[in-house]
Amino acid sequence: MSTTLEKPVQADPTDGAMPSAEEDGAGRGWGGVRRLGDWMRTHARDLFWLIPVLVVSAVVNFLNVGGAPQRIDDEGTYTAQAWAVTHLGELAHYTYWYDHPPLGWLQIAGYTQLTGAFERWDIAVLAGREAVLVAALISVALLWALARRLGMSRGAAAATGILFALSPLAVQFHRTVYLDNVAVPWLLLAFFLATNRRGQLAAFAGSAVAFGVSVLTKETFLLALPFLIWVMVRSARKETRRYTLSVAASILVLIGGSYLLLAAVKGELFSGPERVSLIEGITFQLGSREGSGSITDPDSLINRTLGMWWQLDPVFIVLSLLAAAAALLLPRLRPYAVLVLAMTLFMFRPGGYLPVPYVIMLIPFGALLIAGVVDHAIARLRRRGASRRPLAIGAVAVAAIGAIVAVPLWTTQLRGFVLADLDAPLRGAQEWLMENASTDQRVIVDDAMWVDLVKAGWDRDNVIWYYKLDTDPAVQADSPNGWRDADYVITTDSMRTFPGAFPQVQEAIDNSVVVATFGEGTQAVEVRRVTIDGSAQAAVSLEAAAENRAALGSELATNPEVQLSTADRDRLTAGQVDERIIAVLATLAGAGSVSVTGFPIVAGEDGGTFRQLALSAIAGSPTVVDGRLSADAEALVDSLTGVYAPASVEIDGDDVVLRYPVSVQPTLP
């Protein structure tokens, strides 16, 4: 039997060697997936509670974000500053004067640049709202994490997120472009990291960075510093406390110093002739700013501000304060309770100024305390022989009563946020301007529409944020005649709130006439045409023009060649139809019959002069053929020159519609 000698098997040189680059990359990739899977399995119960809270928060807050609340001036300012960063390469759309640190709108600018938000929204402020709502969702997740870090159950952590996200008071402010909304997630991150018990050097350093960013986003968040220090000192390990706290303090000082360095590099740290300065900005915010008045004065700013908060959600406010008082007995919640109570008392300091968004910083901690106190009370009731059972029963009872009262209130309020279109008046006024004013005319506006008008073709110098007409030397230099250089002023509730604070703006309002009105009450927006001779003289001129229109219209109404409805004939005899339209119809009637479909009213001009004319036939021939102007209609349009030239000519079905520009003076000799 023969045997075959087999060649010994040679070992694979790659056995036991390092994997190839491709294999290593794949391994790392699969390793990352495995680690993610392990993490998700470990935190499955947390995600089961947290994800629905985030989804509900996103749906409720994003639904109808363009309809409610109505855009306000502050939103327009921060949005315009963010837009200036990304589109103009400037720190602000006007002279930056250190009223707030710029980091807040720089973050909004970064978000809009990364996501293309300004290009996706027709209304610029809505791009800013998207950014702050994303910040609110991040805050929900961080608030959940902080609640769990403080030992609260998953159900209580979820309740914290729901309270923070869905309270009508919270929804009102989550949807508003305030710098405070951008600062909240940084503040929550700072407290979360400050409660870390492992790796405290990195955690405390991160907490200091996060808190520094929150303060450079909105300076009022500096008020939370004593409470963050308190939490850090309580959390710090004795053996490393001095080192970790020193590092955190040093980082915080360095971050704060960066703002001073910015001003110093620009030569604007100290005040000087014809320049802004950081010192002046701080002095204004802390000292020279007019106070909010007395709470006993029903017309004071503090009274109106507190009234607005209370109207939105009195249940949340009451429960937050009660929970803060109760949480003084709970060591883990005590710093947050003192924070809420101390900052509530701070609002009522004599002569102080209370910003409307001040409450934004308190909302997450109010939600945390409500859920935390109830969670603690329920846990105590479950333990046999636990002390203070009457207090726990009382806490649960108060929470139950609050929930019963809150359900119908929240349902009504949230229904309004989801269904109401409170911004329709501002949109209407903005669209009216774009359709009826020319881009070479100068307009004084609420800052909420500044970016939209500039994007629509106005030169930025011709769109004047009303606040700047009385306060910015650069704007005043471009308007040597003050209010007289303006053509239109668009008034909003923000502009009407401080009638004596802006003399030039008030002069423009007093020397103007209303040409279009949208909405009513505090949502009302008026488009006013500035009259150089004053509103009194304009009223006289308009009255004389109305009498002239009535006389001319009465003559035209008897002309058998003019075919129109009885209602339109009555409008002619009442002097409600623009005299230029009367003159055009009289000329056409002299050459043959003319069929008038009507005098369409321009949106917002109800009760004003009809300045549109819809024609269906001229001399028996249609004005529109195959969707285009007929020869007779083209000849008519070409013949209208000078004061008779329409501002626009459009086709509406079988009619040609001529629109004449707004006039507050007699237009015919």
XYZ file of C-alpha atoms in Angstrom:
669
model
C 0.000 0.000 0.000
C 1.417 3.164 -1.032
C 1.260 6.205 1.093
C 1.160 9.722 -0.039
C 3.182 12.214 1.857
C 1.064 15.328 2.271
C 2.674 18.645 2.075
C 2.489 20.295 5.432
C -0.116 23.046 5.631
C 1.525 26.423 5.833
C 0.057 28.776 8.310
C -1.836 31.784 6.908
C 0.401 34.760 7.472
C -2.645 36.839 8.405
C -3.714 34.499 11.203
C -3.507 36.380 14.474
C -2.316 39.492 12.678
C -3.990 42.889 12.720
C -7.031 43.098 10.386
C -6.855 45.057 7.180
C -8.014 48.636 7.027
C -11.301 47.632 5.434
C -11.869 44.866 7.961
C -10.908 47.177 10.800
C -13.303 49.865 9.581
C -16.086 47.338 9.224
C -15.327 45.986 12.661
C -15.425 49.397 14.189
C -18.649 50.106 12.340
C -20.291 46.914 13.577
C -18.874 47.571 17.012
C -20.513 50.974 17.015
C -23.824 49.440 15.981
C -23.495 46.832 18.726
C -22.717 49.475 21.303
C -25.715 51.500 20.160
C -27.877 48.395 20.358
C -26.567 47.620 23.840
C -27.258 51.185 24.939
C -30.805 51.101 23.558
C -31.514 47.770 25.281
C -30.164 49.143 28.545
C -32.258 52.299 28.265
C -35.308 50.738 26.591
C -37.609 51.585 29.488
C -36.391 55.184 29.546
C -36.904 55.539 25.800
C -40.353 53.972 26.127
C -41.328 56.920 28.349
C -39.267 59.699 26.768
C -39.946 59.252 23.045
C -43.756 59.700 23.306
C -43.194 62.853 25.351
C -40.904 64.244 22.647
C -43.353 63.315 19.874
C -46.337 64.892 21.621
C -44.273 67.984 22.447
C -43.166 68.366 18.834
C -46.648 67.887 17.375
C -48.414 70.312 19.728
C -45.744 73.000 19.502
C -45.203 72.850 15.741
C -48.870 72.646 14.708
C -50.021 76.038 13.364
C -46.738 77.644 14.374
C -47.345 80.388 11.814
C -50.834 81.177 13.068
C -50.443 81.613 16.805
C -49.229 83.613 18.526
C -49.081 86.746 16.411
C -45.549 87.775 15.510
C -44.134 90.483 17.746
C -41.391 93.045 17.450
C -38.800 91.212 19.585
C -39.124 88.122 17.424
C -38.449 90.182 14.344
C -35.390 91.750 15.949
C -33.659 88.483 16.862
C -34.638 86.919 13.532
C -33.352 89.933 11.615
C -30.084 89.834 13.531
C -29.658 86.145 12.700
C -30.524 86.875 9.061
C -27.976 89.707 8.998
C -25.279 87.282 10.165
C -25.994 84.781 7.382
C -26.978 87.129 4.544
C -25.238 90.430 5.250
C -22.138 89.231 7.077
C -22.921 91.622 9.937
C -23.561 91.083 13.625
C -26.947 92.823 13.456
C -29.196 94.509 10.900
C -28.564 97.840 12.648
C -25.683 99.139 14.722
C -24.909 96.520 17.377
C -24.971 98.372 20.692
C -24.434 95.579 23.290
C -28.039 95.454 24.488
C -27.690 91.654 24.594
C -24.728 89.344 24.016
C -24.792 88.135 20.397
C -24.393 84.409 21.023
C -28.148 83.798 21.070
C -28.869 84.939 17.533
C -25.554 83.510 16.365
C -26.916 80.091 17.367
C -30.176 80.814 15.525
C -28.133 81.903 12.509
C -26.118 78.696 12.656
C -29.261 76.585 12.778
C -30.913 78.388 9.866
C -27.731 78.168 7.823
C -27.366 74.422 8.416
C -31.011 73.631 7.739
C -31.862 76.252 5.100
C -34.713 77.474 7.292
C -34.814 80.994 5.850
C -35.244 79.549 2.376
C -37.966 77.099 3.477
C -40.246 79.671 5.121
C -42.020 82.557 3.369
C -42.141 84.439 6.684
C -38.646 84.934 8.104
C -39.744 84.886 11.760
C -41.033 81.337 11.274
C -37.482 80.199 10.542
C -36.522 81.629 13.919
C -39.501 79.917 15.543
C -38.373 76.605 14.121
C -34.962 77.103 15.714
C -36.334 77.900 19.181
C -38.805 75.004 19.014
C -35.935 72.619 18.316
C -34.239 74.129 21.377
C -37.427 73.447 23.362
C -37.372 69.765 22.346
C -33.751 69.511 23.425
C -34.811 71.082 26.723
C -37.501 68.402 27.159
C -34.855 65.667 26.857
C -32.466 67.444 29.229
C -35.238 68.088 31.743
C -36.062 64.370 31.635
C -32.403 63.531 32.282
C -32.199 66.006 35.178
C -35.379 64.616 36.726
C -33.998 61.077 36.571
C -30.659 62.272 37.975
C -32.580 63.703 40.940
C -34.084 60.284 41.653
C -37.533 60.847 40.186
C -39.436 57.923 38.687
C -39.814 57.545 34.931
C -43.467 58.520 35.147
C -42.579 61.692 37.059
C -39.803 62.522 34.592
C -42.307 62.117 31.752
C -44.792 64.335 33.607
C -42.055 66.960 33.967
C -41.541 66.978 30.206
C -45.289 67.129 29.516
C -45.786 70.047 31.914
C -42.848 71.907 30.424
C -43.919 71.264 26.831
C -47.709 71.574 26.973
C -48.587 74.188 29.570
C -50.240 77.023 27.585
C -47.844 79.401 29.314
C -44.961 77.320 27.977
C -46.404 76.911 24.464
C -46.878 80.674 24.158
C -43.201 81.266 24.845
C -41.800 78.139 23.167
C -43.301 79.446 19.920
C -41.832 82.928 20.318
C -38.343 83.820 19.131
C -36.813 84.871 22.435
C -33.150 84.462 23.289
C -34.257 82.912 26.587
C -35.526 79.863 24.677
C -32.074 79.310 23.210
C -30.467 79.709 26.645
C -32.738 77.225 28.496
C -31.176 73.985 27.163
C -27.708 75.275 28.064
C -28.877 76.104 31.594
C -30.468 72.676 32.021
C -27.308 71.018 30.714
C -25.282 73.005 33.245
C -27.435 71.750 36.147
C -27.431 68.197 34.797
C -23.639 68.102 34.601
C -23.338 69.778 38.001
C -25.169 66.837 39.592
C -22.719 64.297 38.145
C -20.958 62.152 40.745
C -18.391 60.500 38.469
C -15.727 62.222 36.411
C -16.489 65.465 38.148
C -13.588 67.417 36.691
C -14.892 66.997 33.145
C -18.512 67.288 34.273
C -17.982 70.514 36.230
C -15.905 71.983 33.425
C -18.704 71.129 30.991
C -21.245 72.622 33.365
C -19.290 75.877 33.509
C -19.055 75.997 29.716
C -22.785 75.327 29.351
C -23.678 77.969 31.921
C -21.342 80.490 30.297
C -23.009 79.874 26.945
C -26.445 80.335 28.526
C -25.415 83.694 29.998
C -23.869 84.876 26.726
C -27.131 83.830 25.078
C -29.299 85.788 27.523
C -27.629 87.815 30.230
C -30.479 87.483 32.759
C -29.575 83.805 33.192
C -26.659 85.008 35.309
C -29.228 85.161 38.127
C -29.100 81.359 38.286
C -25.370 81.308 39.124
C -25.729 81.120 42.942
C -27.992 78.089 42.590
C -25.659 76.330 40.178
C -22.807 76.912 42.646
C -24.995 75.487 45.401
C -25.672 72.329 43.364
C -21.981 71.971 42.475
C -20.833 72.347 46.071
C -23.363 69.755 47.249
C -22.409 67.318 44.481
C -18.632 67.760 44.666
C -16.545 65.056 46.305
C -14.691 66.338 49.349
C -11.316 65.067 48.204
C -11.474 66.919 44.841
C -13.901 69.723 45.627
C -11.365 72.530 45.716
C -9.820 71.510 42.407
C -13.010 70.834 40.445
C -14.729 74.006 41.652
C -11.650 76.100 40.884
C -11.465 74.757 37.335
C -15.184 75.419 36.811
C -14.859 78.968 38.143
C -11.836 79.660 35.939
C -13.649 78.452 32.834
C -16.676 80.571 33.647
C -14.506 83.671 34.101
C -12.740 83.006 30.803
C -16.048 82.669 28.947
C -17.384 85.863 30.484
C -14.119 87.605 29.688
C -14.488 86.716 26.017
C -17.427 89.116 25.773
C -15.347 91.868 27.332
C -12.528 91.005 24.938
C -14.868 91.332 21.949
C -15.822 94.841 23.020
C -12.197 95.767 23.786
C -10.935 94.535 20.400
C -13.608 96.617 18.667
C -12.676 99.632 20.794
C -16.163 99.671 22.279
C -15.569 98.640 25.870
C -15.888 102.139 27.310
C -18.189 104.917 26.198
C -16.961 107.621 23.891
C -18.200 110.206 21.399
C -20.140 108.786 18.420
C -19.671 105.150 19.348
C -21.515 102.416 21.195
C -19.983 100.698 24.210
C -20.445 97.636 26.379
C -20.495 99.771 29.518
C -23.394 101.833 28.153
C -25.289 98.671 27.238
C -24.849 97.245 30.740
C -25.769 100.586 32.319
C -28.946 100.698 30.255
C -29.997 97.156 31.137
C -29.217 97.399 34.854
C -29.722 101.038 35.752
C -31.144 103.541 33.295
C -33.875 101.360 31.825
C -37.331 102.544 32.808
C -38.920 100.319 35.441
C -42.060 98.270 34.917
C -44.068 100.283 37.421
C -46.123 99.172 40.381
C -48.190 96.017 40.494
C -51.003 98.067 42.033
C -51.188 100.208 38.889
C -53.489 98.427 36.400
C -51.842 100.240 33.491
C -48.248 99.403 34.481
C -46.049 97.108 32.424
C -45.578 94.668 35.312
C -49.328 94.453 35.808
C -49.928 93.730 32.116
C -47.079 91.196 32.015
C -48.241 89.269 35.061
C -51.801 89.465 33.770
C -50.757 87.896 30.477
C -48.938 85.052 32.261
C -51.900 84.460 34.548
C -54.394 84.443 31.690
C -52.367 81.800 29.869
C -52.109 79.292 32.716
C -52.981 80.215 36.320
C -52.933 76.529 37.326
C -49.294 76.043 36.389
C -48.287 79.255 38.163
C -50.072 78.376 41.413
C -48.881 74.755 41.431
C -45.296 75.836 40.707
C -45.220 78.180 43.694
C -46.896 75.665 45.993
C -44.515 72.944 44.834
C -41.542 75.258 45.397
C -42.685 75.896 48.976
C -43.166 72.169 49.605
C -39.852 71.268 47.966
C -37.995 73.282 50.596
C -38.452 70.181 52.748
C -36.855 67.906 50.138
C -33.045 68.152 50.041
C -32.637 67.053 46.427
C -35.165 69.592 45.153
C -34.322 72.391 47.591
C -31.910 74.362 45.323
C -34.475 74.461 42.527
C -37.222 75.453 44.950
C -35.172 78.351 46.282
C -34.334 79.339 42.695
C -38.017 79.598 41.755
C -39.016 81.422 44.940
C -36.059 83.816 44.912
C -36.510 84.728 41.250
C -40.228 85.210 41.807
C -39.506 87.661 44.624
C -36.891 89.364 42.451
C -39.630 90.329 39.981
C -41.216 92.616 42.554
C -38.114 94.637 43.470
C -38.892 98.381 43.648
C -38.232 100.247 40.427
C -37.115 97.116 38.598
C -37.775 96.221 34.993
C -39.617 92.957 34.305
C -39.016 91.568 30.810
C -41.979 89.702 29.337
C -39.874 86.551 28.660
C -38.490 86.491 32.232
C -40.801 83.566 33.016
C -39.123 81.351 30.396
C -36.256 80.497 32.753
C -38.704 79.557 35.537
C -40.983 77.265 33.505
C -38.697 74.189 33.383
C -37.952 74.371 37.110
C -41.635 74.891 37.911
C -42.459 71.730 35.938
C -39.625 69.867 37.676
C -40.865 70.859 41.142
C -44.521 70.006 40.488
C -43.676 66.527 39.227
C -40.945 66.022 41.836
C -43.100 66.907 44.839
C -45.992 64.730 43.664
C -43.596 61.864 42.907
C -42.106 62.136 46.392
C -45.567 62.256 47.982
C -46.753 59.156 46.122
C -43.579 57.272 47.053
C -44.075 58.213 50.719
C -47.682 57.031 50.666
C -46.560 53.677 49.293
C -44.149 53.112 52.158
C -45.662 51.687 55.298
C -45.124 53.657 58.418
C -43.740 56.668 56.546
C -43.834 59.974 58.400
C -45.596 63.106 57.192
C -48.353 61.123 55.506
C -50.874 64.007 55.901
C -48.500 66.303 53.992
C -48.108 63.700 51.263
C -51.870 63.222 51.024
C -52.291 66.980 50.829
C -49.734 67.268 48.037
C -51.422 64.551 45.984
C -54.844 66.109 46.596
C -53.691 69.560 45.478
C -52.124 68.042 42.365
C -55.352 66.167 41.584
C -57.435 69.334 41.976
C -54.958 71.188 39.778
C -55.227 68.520 37.097
C -59.037 68.677 37.172
C -58.962 72.464 36.762
C -56.178 72.381 34.186
C -57.763 69.917 31.743
C -60.552 72.219 30.450
C -58.299 75.282 30.628
C -55.466 73.626 28.724
C -57.885 72.148 26.188
C -59.287 75.569 25.379
C -55.921 77.298 25.271
C -54.162 74.617 23.233
C -57.094 74.495 20.829
C -56.526 78.194 20.229
C -52.825 77.653 19.551
C -53.565 74.867 17.083
C -56.506 76.461 15.239
C -56.385 80.254 15.587
C -54.760 82.467 12.962
C -53.709 85.406 15.103
C -50.961 86.399 12.679
C -53.391 87.003 9.785
C -53.534 90.789 10.438
C -49.749 91.176 10.273
C -49.533 88.992 7.161
C -52.340 90.988 5.576
C -50.598 94.304 6.225
C -47.308 92.916 4.941
C -48.933 91.621 1.744
C -50.765 94.928 1.300
C -47.455 96.778 1.382
C -45.838 94.433 -1.125
C -48.775 94.810 -3.522
C -49.593 98.510 -3.118
C -46.425 100.348 -2.083
C -43.359 100.709 -4.268
C -39.966 99.505 -3.083
C -38.513 103.012 -3.348
C -40.905 104.297 -0.690
C -39.739 104.536 2.900
C -41.734 102.611 5.494
C -41.652 102.620 9.303
C -42.468 99.115 10.491
C -42.582 96.676 13.344
C -39.344 94.663 13.185
C -41.387 91.474 12.688
C -41.662 92.258 8.964
C -38.220 93.825 8.392
C -36.543 90.802 6.775
C -39.573 89.982 4.618
C -39.722 93.487 3.129
C -35.979 93.562 2.452
C -36.271 90.171 0.747
C -39.206 91.558 -1.270
C -36.980 94.237 -2.814
C -36.904 97.191 -0.437
C -33.528 98.713 0.223
C -32.664 98.052 3.859
C -32.362 101.817 4.455
C -35.967 102.279 3.340
C -37.317 99.753 5.852
C -37.032 101.502 9.201
C -37.526 99.579 12.403
C -39.580 102.090 14.383
C -37.375 101.769 17.480
C -34.368 103.065 15.554
C -35.936 106.230 14.187
C -35.562 107.855 17.610
C -32.510 106.017 18.926
C -30.013 105.255 16.151
C -27.856 108.172 14.868
C -27.172 106.292 11.624
C -30.903 106.049 10.868
C -31.419 109.655 11.838
C -28.651 110.698 9.449
C -30.484 108.909 6.620
C -33.700 110.688 7.614
C -32.704 114.364 7.963
C -36.361 115.395 7.964
C -37.337 112.806 10.536
C -40.821 111.352 10.146
C -41.440 113.509 7.066
C -39.085 111.314 5.045
C -41.384 108.316 5.547
C -44.206 107.358 3.199
C -45.933 104.747 5.320
C -46.062 103.761 8.971
C -47.471 100.355 9.942
C -48.689 100.325 13.528
C -48.894 97.212 15.719
C -49.656 96.679 19.385
C -45.933 96.854 20.129
C -45.716 100.287 18.540
C -48.837 101.525 20.297
C -47.750 100.314 23.760
C -45.294 103.161 24.384
C -46.890 106.228 22.728
C -44.567 108.749 24.348
C -41.301 106.833 24.132
C -40.645 107.463 20.429
C -41.471 111.079 19.486
C -40.622 110.796 15.771
C -42.697 107.641 15.397
C -45.590 109.284 17.211
C -45.338 112.296 14.889
C -45.517 109.968 11.897
C -48.643 108.332 13.337
C -50.261 111.656 14.229
C -49.560 113.014 10.732
C -50.926 110.077 8.779
C -54.240 108.646 7.660
C -55.346 105.017 7.762
C -55.476 103.441 4.305
C -55.851 99.790 5.335
C -56.730 97.968 8.551
C -56.309 94.301 9.398
C -57.641 92.576 12.500
C -58.991 94.170 15.635
C -58.148 94.688 19.276
C -54.545 94.090 20.303
C -53.966 92.089 17.090
C -54.980 95.048 14.895
C -52.452 96.273 12.346
C -52.962 99.601 10.572
C -51.301 100.743 7.373
C -51.083 104.529 7.501
C -50.046 106.908 4.722
C -47.879 109.731 6.029
C -49.093 113.199 5.004
C -46.589 116.028 5.037
C -49.294 118.652 5.648
C -50.591 116.762 8.650
C -53.570 114.526 9.252
C -55.903 117.466 9.894
C -55.254 118.984 6.468
C -55.424 115.521 4.917
C -58.864 115.027 6.475
C -60.050 118.300 4.929
C -58.661 117.299 1.541
C -60.218 113.850 1.737
C -63.603 115.296 2.646
C -63.451 117.682 -0.301
C -62.383 114.839 -2.577
C -65.332 112.724 -1.368
C -67.760 115.534 -2.210
C -66.183 115.884 -5.646
C -66.403 112.120 -6.237
C -70.077 112.140 -5.247
C -70.867 114.926 -7.743
C -68.927 113.295 -10.578
C -70.235 109.836 -9.742
C -73.850 111.003 -9.719
C -73.446 112.351 -13.253
C -71.771 109.167 -14.472
C -74.437 106.955 -12.850
C -77.098 108.460 -15.159
C -75.113 107.682 -18.325
C -76.863 104.814 -20.144
C -73.607 103.759 -21.830
C -72.189 102.638 -18.469
C -73.556 99.204 -17.622
C -73.195 98.293 -13.936
C -75.131 96.842 -11.034
C -77.452 98.820 -8.781
C -75.034 98.397 -5.852
C -72.145 99.800 -7.888
C -74.335 102.666 -9.114
C -75.082 103.519 -5.484
C -71.345 103.498 -4.735
C -70.791 106.037 -7.511
C -73.466 108.401 -6.223
C -72.196 108.033 -2.634
C -68.729 109.220 -3.635
C -67.081 105.919 -2.731
C -65.369 105.304 -6.089
C -61.947 106.780 -6.877
C -62.200 109.860 -9.126
C -59.604 108.444 -11.530
C -61.895 105.482 -12.174
C -64.817 107.848 -12.705
C -62.789 109.817 -15.257
C -61.762 106.653 -17.144
C -65.361 105.382 -17.265
C -66.614 108.762 -18.463
C -64.067 108.759 -21.289
C -64.958 105.206 -22.325
C -68.688 105.980 -22.191
C -68.111 108.884 -24.581
C -66.796 106.449 -27.204
C -69.375 103.677 -26.712
C -70.806 101.334 -24.119
C -68.693 99.952 -21.276
C -69.579 96.997 -19.042
C -68.449 97.249 -15.425
C -68.306 93.990 -13.497
C -67.654 95.844 -10.270
C -65.314 97.834 -8.070
C -63.422 95.080 -6.164
C -62.399 96.139 -2.691
C -58.722 95.802 -1.807
C -58.161 93.557 1.222
C -57.953 95.650 4.367
C -59.650 98.699 2.826
C -63.231 98.016 3.891
C -64.985 101.354 4.316
C -62.407 103.150 2.181
C -62.469 104.406 -1.375
C -62.891 101.788 -4.093
C -59.769 102.065 -6.218
C -60.128 98.992 -8.417
C -62.137 98.723 -11.616
C -63.163 95.419 -13.214
C -64.212 95.708 -16.871
C -65.756 92.885 -18.912
C -66.431 94.738 -22.209
C -65.490 97.934 -24.016
C -67.697 99.114 -26.907
C -69.328 95.700 -26.975
C -66.021 93.782 -27.259
C -64.719 91.581 -24.426
C -61.695 92.817 -22.544
C -60.189 89.335 -22.221
C -59.808 86.830 -25.079
C -58.221 83.410 -24.547
C -56.819 84.498 -21.212
C -55.116 87.596 -22.650
C -56.028 91.264 -22.965
C -58.052 92.071 -26.057
C -56.903 94.730 -28.490
C -59.388 97.238 -27.039
C -58.213 96.537 -23.505
C -54.546 96.911 -24.505
C -55.339 100.187 -26.242
C -57.095 101.407 -23.098
C -54.182 100.522 -20.851
C -51.666 102.156 -23.218
C -53.708 105.357 -23.276
C -53.780 105.755 -19.513
C -50.854 107.935 -18.493
C -49.982 110.382 -15.747
C -52.445 110.408 -12.863
C -54.736 108.105 -14.836
C -52.127 105.330 -15.129
C -53.098 102.328 -12.961
C -50.585 100.876 -10.506
C -51.346 97.374 -11.774
C -53.342 95.622 -14.500
C -54.445 92.022 -13.931
C -56.712 89.483 -15.583
C -59.378 87.917 -13.392
C -61.364 85.361 -15.391
C -63.142 87.309 -18.157
C -62.376 90.704 -16.608
C -59.466 93.088 -16.703
C -58.882 94.679 -13.295
C -57.222 98.084 -13.006
C -55.851 99.051 -9.597
C -54.977 102.672 -8.836
C -52.394 103.663 -6.237
C -53.332 104.973 -2.805
C -53.853 108.714 -2.676
C -54.558 110.964 0.284
C -54.652 114.110 -1.824
C -57.013 115.137 -4.666
C -55.657 113.485 -7.817
C -57.610 115.372 -10.475
C -57.534 119.102 -11.217
